[in-house]
CSV table of C-alpha atoms in Angstrom, one decimal:
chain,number,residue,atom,x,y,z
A,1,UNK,CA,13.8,23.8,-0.1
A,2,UNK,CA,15.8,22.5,-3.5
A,3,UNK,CA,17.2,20.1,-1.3
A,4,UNK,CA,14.2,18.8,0.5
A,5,UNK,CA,13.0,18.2,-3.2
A,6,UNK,CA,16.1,16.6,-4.3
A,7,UNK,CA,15.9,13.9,-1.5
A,8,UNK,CA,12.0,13.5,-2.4
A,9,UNK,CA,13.0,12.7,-5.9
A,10,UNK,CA,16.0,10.2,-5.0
A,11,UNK,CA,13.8,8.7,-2.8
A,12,UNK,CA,10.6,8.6,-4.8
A,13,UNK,CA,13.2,7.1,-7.7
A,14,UNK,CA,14.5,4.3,-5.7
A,15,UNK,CA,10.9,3.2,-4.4
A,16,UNK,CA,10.2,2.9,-8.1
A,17,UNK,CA,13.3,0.8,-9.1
A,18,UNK,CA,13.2,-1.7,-6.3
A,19,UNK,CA,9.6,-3.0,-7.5
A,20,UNK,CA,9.9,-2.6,-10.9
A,21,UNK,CA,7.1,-5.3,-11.7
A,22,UNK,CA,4.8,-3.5,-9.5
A,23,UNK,CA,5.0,-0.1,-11.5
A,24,UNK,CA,4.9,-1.8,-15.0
A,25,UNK,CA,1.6,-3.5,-13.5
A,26,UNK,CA,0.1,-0.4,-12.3
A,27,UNK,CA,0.9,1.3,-15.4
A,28,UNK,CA,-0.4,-1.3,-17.9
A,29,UNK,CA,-3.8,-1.0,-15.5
A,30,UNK,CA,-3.8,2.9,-16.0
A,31,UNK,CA,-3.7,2.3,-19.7
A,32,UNK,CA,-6.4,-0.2,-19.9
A,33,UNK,CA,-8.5,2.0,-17.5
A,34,UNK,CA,-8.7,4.6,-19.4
A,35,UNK,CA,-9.2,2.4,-22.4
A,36,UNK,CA,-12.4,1.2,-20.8
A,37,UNK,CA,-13.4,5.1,-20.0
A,38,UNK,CA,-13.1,6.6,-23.2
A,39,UNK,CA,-15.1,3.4,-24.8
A,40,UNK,CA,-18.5,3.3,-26.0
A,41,UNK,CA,-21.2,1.0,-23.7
A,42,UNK,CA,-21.0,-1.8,-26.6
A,43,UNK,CA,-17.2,-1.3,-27.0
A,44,UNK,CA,-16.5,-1.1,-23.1
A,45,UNK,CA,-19.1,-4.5,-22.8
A,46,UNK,CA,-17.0,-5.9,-25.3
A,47,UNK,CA,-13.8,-5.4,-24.7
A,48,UNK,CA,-14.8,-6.7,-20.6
A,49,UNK,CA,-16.2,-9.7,-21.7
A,50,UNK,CA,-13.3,-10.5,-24.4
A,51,UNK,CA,-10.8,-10.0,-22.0
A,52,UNK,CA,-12.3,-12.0,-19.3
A,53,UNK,CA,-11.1,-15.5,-17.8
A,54,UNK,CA,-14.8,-16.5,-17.4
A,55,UNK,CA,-15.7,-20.3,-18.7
A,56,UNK,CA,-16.0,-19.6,-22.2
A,57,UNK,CA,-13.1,-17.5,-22.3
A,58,UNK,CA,-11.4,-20.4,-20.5
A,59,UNK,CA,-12.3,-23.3,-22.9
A,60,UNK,CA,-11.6,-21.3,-25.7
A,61,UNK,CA,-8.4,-19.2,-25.3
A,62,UNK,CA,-7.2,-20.7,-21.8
A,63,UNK,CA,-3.6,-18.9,-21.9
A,64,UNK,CA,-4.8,-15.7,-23.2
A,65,UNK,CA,-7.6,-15.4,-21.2
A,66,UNK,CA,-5.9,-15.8,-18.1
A,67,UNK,CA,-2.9,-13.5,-18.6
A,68,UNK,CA,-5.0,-10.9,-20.1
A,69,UNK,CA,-7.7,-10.8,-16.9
A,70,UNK,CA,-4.7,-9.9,-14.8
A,71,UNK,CA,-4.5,-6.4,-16.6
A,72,UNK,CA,-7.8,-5.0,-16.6
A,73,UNK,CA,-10.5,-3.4,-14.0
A,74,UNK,CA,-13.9,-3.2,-14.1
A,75,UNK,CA,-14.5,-0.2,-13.2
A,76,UNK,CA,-11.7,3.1,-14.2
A,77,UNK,CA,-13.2,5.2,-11.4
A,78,UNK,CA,-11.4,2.5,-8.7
A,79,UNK,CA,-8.0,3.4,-10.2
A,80,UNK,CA,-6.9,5.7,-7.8
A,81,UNK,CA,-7.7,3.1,-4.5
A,82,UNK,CA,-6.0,0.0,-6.6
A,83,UNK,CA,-2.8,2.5,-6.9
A,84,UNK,CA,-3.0,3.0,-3.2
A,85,UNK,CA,-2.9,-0.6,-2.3
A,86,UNK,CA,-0.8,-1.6,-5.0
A,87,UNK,CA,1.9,0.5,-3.3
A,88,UNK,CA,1.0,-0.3,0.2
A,89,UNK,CA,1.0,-3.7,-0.4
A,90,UNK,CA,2.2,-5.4,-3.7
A,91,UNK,CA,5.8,-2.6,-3.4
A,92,UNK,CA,6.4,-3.7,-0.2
A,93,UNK,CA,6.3,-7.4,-0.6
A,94,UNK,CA,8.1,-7.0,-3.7
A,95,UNK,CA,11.1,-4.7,-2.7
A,96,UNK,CA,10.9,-7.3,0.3
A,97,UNK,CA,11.1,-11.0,-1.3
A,98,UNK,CA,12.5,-9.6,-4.7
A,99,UNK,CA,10.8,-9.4,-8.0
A,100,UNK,CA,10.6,-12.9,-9.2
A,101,UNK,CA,9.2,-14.2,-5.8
A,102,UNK,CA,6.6,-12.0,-5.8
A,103,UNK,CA,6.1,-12.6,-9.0
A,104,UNK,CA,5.9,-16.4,-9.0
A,105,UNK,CA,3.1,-15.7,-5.7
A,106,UNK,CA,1.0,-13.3,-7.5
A,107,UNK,CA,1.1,-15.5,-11.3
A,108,UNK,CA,0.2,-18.7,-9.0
A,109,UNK,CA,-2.5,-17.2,-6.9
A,110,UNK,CA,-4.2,-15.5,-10.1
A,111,UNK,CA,-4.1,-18.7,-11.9
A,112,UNK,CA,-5.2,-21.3,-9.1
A,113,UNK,CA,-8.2,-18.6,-7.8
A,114,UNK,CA,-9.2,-18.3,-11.2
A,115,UNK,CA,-9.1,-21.9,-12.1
A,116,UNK,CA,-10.7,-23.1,-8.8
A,117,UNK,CA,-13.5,-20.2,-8.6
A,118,UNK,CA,-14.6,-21.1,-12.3
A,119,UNK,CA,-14.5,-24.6,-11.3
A,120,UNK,CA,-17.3,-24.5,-9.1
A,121,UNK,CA,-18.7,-22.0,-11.5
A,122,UNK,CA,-19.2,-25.0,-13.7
A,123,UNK,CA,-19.9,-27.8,-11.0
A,124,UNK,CA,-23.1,-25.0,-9.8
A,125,UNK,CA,-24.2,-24.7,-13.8
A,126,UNK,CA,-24.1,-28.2,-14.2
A,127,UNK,CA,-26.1,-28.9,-10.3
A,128,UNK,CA,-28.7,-25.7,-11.9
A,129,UNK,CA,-27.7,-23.8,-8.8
A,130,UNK,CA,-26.7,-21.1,-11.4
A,131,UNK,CA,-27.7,-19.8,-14.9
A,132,UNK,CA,-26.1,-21.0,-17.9
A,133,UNK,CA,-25.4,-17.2,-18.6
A,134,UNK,CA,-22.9,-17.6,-15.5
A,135,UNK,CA,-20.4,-18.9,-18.3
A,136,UNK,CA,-20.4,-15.5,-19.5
A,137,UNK,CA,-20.1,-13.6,-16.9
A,138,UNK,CA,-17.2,-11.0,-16.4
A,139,UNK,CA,-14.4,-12.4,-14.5
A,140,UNK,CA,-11.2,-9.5,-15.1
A,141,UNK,CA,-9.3,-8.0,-12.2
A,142,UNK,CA,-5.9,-7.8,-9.9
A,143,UNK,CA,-7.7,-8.6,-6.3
A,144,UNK,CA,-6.6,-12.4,-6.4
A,145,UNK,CA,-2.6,-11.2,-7.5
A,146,UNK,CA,-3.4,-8.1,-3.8
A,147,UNK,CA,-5.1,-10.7,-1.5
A,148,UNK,CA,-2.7,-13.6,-2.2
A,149,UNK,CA,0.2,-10.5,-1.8
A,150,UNK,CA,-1.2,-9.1,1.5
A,151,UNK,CA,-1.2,-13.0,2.7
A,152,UNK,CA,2.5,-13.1,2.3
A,153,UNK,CA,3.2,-9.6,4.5
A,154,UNK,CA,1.9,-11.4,6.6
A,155,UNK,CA,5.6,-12.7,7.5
A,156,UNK,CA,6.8,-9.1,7.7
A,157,UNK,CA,5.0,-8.0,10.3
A,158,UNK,CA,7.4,-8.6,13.6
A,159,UNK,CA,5.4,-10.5,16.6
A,160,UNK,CA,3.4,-10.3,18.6
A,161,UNK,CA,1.3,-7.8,16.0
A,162,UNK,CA,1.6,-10.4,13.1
A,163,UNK,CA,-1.2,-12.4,14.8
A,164,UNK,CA,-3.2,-9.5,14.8
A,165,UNK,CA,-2.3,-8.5,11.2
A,166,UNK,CA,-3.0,-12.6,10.1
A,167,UNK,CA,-6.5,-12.7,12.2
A,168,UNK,CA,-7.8,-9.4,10.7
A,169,UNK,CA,-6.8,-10.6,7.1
A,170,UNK,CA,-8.6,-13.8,7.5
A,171,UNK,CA,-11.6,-12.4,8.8
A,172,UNK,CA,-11.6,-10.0,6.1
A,173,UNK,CA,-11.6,-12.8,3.1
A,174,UNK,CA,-13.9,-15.4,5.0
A,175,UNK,CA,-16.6,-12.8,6.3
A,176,UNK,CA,-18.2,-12.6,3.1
A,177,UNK,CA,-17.3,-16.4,2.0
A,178,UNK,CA,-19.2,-17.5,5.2
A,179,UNK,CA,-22.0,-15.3,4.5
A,180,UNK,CA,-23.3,-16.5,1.0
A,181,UNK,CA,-20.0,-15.3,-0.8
A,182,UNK,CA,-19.7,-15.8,-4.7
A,183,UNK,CA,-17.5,-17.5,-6.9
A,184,UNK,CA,-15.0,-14.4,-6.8
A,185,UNK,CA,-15.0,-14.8,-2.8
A,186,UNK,CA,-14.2,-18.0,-3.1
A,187,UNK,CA,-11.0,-16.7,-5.2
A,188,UNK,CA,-10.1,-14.1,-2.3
A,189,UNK,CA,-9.9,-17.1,0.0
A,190,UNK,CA,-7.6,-19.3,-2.2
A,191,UNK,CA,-5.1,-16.4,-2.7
A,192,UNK,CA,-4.6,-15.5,0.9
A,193,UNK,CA,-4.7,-19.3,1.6
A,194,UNK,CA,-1.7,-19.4,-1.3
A,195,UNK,CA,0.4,-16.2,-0.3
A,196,UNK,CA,0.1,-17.7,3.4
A,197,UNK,CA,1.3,-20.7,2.6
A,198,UNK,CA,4.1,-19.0,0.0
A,199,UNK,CA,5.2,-16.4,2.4
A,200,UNK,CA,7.1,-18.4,5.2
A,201,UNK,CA,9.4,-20.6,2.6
A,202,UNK,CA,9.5,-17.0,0.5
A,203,UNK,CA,10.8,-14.6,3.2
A,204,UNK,CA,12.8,-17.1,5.4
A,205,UNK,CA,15.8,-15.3,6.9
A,206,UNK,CA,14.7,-11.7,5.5
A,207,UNK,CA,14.2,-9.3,7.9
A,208,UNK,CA,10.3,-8.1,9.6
A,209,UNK,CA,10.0,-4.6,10.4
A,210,UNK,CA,11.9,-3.2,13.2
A,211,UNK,CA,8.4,-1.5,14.7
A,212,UNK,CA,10.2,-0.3,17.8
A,213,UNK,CA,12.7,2.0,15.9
A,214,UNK,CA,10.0,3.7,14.2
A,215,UNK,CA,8.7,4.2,17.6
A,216,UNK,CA,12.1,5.7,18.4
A,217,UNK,CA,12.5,7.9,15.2
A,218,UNK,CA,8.9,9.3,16.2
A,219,UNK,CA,9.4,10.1,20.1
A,220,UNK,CA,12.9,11.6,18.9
A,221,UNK,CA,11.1,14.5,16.0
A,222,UNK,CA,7.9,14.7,19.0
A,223,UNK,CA,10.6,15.7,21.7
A,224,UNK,CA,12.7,18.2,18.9
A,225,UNK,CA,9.3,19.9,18.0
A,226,UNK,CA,8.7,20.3,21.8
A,227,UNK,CA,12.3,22.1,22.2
A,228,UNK,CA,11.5,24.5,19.4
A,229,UNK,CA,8.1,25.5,20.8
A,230,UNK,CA,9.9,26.0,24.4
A,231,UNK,CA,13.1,27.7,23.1
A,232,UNK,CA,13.0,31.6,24.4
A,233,UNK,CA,13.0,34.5,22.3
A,234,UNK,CA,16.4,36.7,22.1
A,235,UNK,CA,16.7,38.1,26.1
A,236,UNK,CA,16.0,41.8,26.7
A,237,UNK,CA,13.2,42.1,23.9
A,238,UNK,CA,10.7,44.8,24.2
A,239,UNK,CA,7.2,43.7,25.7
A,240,UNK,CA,8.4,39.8,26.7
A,241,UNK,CA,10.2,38.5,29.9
A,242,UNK,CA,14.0,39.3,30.3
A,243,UNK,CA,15.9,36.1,29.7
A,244,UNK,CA,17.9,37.0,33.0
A,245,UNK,CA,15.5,38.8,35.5
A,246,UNK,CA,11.9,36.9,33.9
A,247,UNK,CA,10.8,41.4,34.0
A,248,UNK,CA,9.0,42.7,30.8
A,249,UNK,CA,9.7,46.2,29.6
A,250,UNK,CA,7.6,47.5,28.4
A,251,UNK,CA,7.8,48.6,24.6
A,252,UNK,CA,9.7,51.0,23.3
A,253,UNK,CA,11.3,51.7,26.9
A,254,UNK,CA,15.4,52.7,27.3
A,255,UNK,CA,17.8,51.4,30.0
A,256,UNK,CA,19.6,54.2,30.6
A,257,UNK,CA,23.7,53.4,31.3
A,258,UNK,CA,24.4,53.4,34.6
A,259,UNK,CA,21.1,53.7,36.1
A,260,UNK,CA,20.4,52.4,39.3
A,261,UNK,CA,19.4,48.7,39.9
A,262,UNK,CA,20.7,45.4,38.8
A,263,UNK,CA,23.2,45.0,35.8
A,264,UNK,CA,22.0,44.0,32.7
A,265,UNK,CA,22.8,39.9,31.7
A,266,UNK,CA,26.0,39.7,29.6
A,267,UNK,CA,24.7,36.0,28.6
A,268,UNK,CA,25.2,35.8,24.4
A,269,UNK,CA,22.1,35.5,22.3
A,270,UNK,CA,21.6,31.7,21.4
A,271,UNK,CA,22.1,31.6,17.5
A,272,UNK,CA,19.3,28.2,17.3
């Protein structure tokens, strides 16, 4: 037991330090999270709208607003599902391409989605297509820095499955965009479009996942549980089949030495 919790902990330890940037990200989120739960309504709408990389935020703090969006959720409650996919997908692709590549894909697609969405944010104000409020409107979040990471696994997923993996993703960003999507659809679709377009010059020469030794490693533990279950109990045991004859004695029953009828098996007791 100690040491199936020792190789848990070296193994949990050395997921951590191969994506080091994702872990300091997901932490700086958990702090801000529960920042924004323990805040009053007019604290919680401030500190959402001050953080924000909306227009206003944009014209007046451009920098600041858009590093400081990248750090903050909406809603605290979604936590626990951003930590999910941060470690399905944002640890993988980093512990994959190395920190600074992933880096440089997730800073770029933040940035550009942003930039563009709010764009057109602007050109719809300026067409009255959309409120003037719109320039206000809360614009914080990581799903541009995920989508645009999720485009470049892409390249890690061995063919002929890495069509399916790219065709599902697509569908998944342009659904929405092609059905009346907002400005922050329109975001999804540049990140995925960027970490696409990042992940083949990224992840050339790196190795995709070897699916078919997985497959191995699975059918080899399926055919050792199948063993155990089959293995017979010690031979001669009271109310189950001798190991040499396939009789049952009943419980409690005494051969005596030398009685008539076939010898007893001298086979040794497995020690499995």
């Amino acid at each position: 037991m100690k040491a199936d919790v020792a190789r848990l902990r070296s193994a949990v330890s050395s997921w951590v330090r191969t994506s080091p940037g994702t872990h300091i990200w997901l932490l700086i989120i958990g702090v801000t999270s529960l920042v924004v739960a323990a805040a009053s309504q007019d604290l919680e709408t401030f500190l959402l709208h001050r953080t924000s990389s909306n227009i206003h935020q944009l014209n007046k703090q451009p920098i600041e607003s858009l590093l400081i969006s990248g750090f903050w959720i909406e809603n605290p409650s979604s936590f626990l599902l951003y930590a999910g996919l941060f470690e399905l997908v944002h640890a993988n692709v980093e512990r994959w391409i190395g920190t600074l590549r992933w880096l440089f894909v997730v800073a770029v697609a933040h940035v550009a989605a942003t930039l563009i969405s709010q764009d057109i944010v602007m050109l719809a104000i300026q067409d009255h297509s959309l409120p003037r409020s719109m320039k206000h409107v809360v614009d914080i979040g990581v799903s541009y820095g995920l989508a645009a990471a999720a485009g470049v696994l892409t390249y890690r997923v061995p063919r002929p499955w890495r069509w399916g993996y790219a065709a599902s993703l697509v569908a998944f960003f342009a659904v929405p965009l092609c059905t009346g999507g907002t400005y922050t659809d329109i975001g999804h679709a540049v990140s995925v479009a960027i970490g696409l377009a990042c992940g083949r010059p990224l992840s050339y020469g790196l190795p995709t996942w070897d699916l078919t030794r997985a497959e191995e490693a699975l059918r080899r533990r399926r055919r050792r549980r199948g063993r155990a279950k089959a293995a017979p109990g010690p031979p001669g045991s009271p109310g189950e089949p001798d190991a040499a004859f396939g009789e049952a004695e009943p419980p409690g029953s005494v051969r005596r030495t030398g009685a008539p009828g076939r010898p007893r098996s001298r086979r040794p007791r497995s020690t499995r």
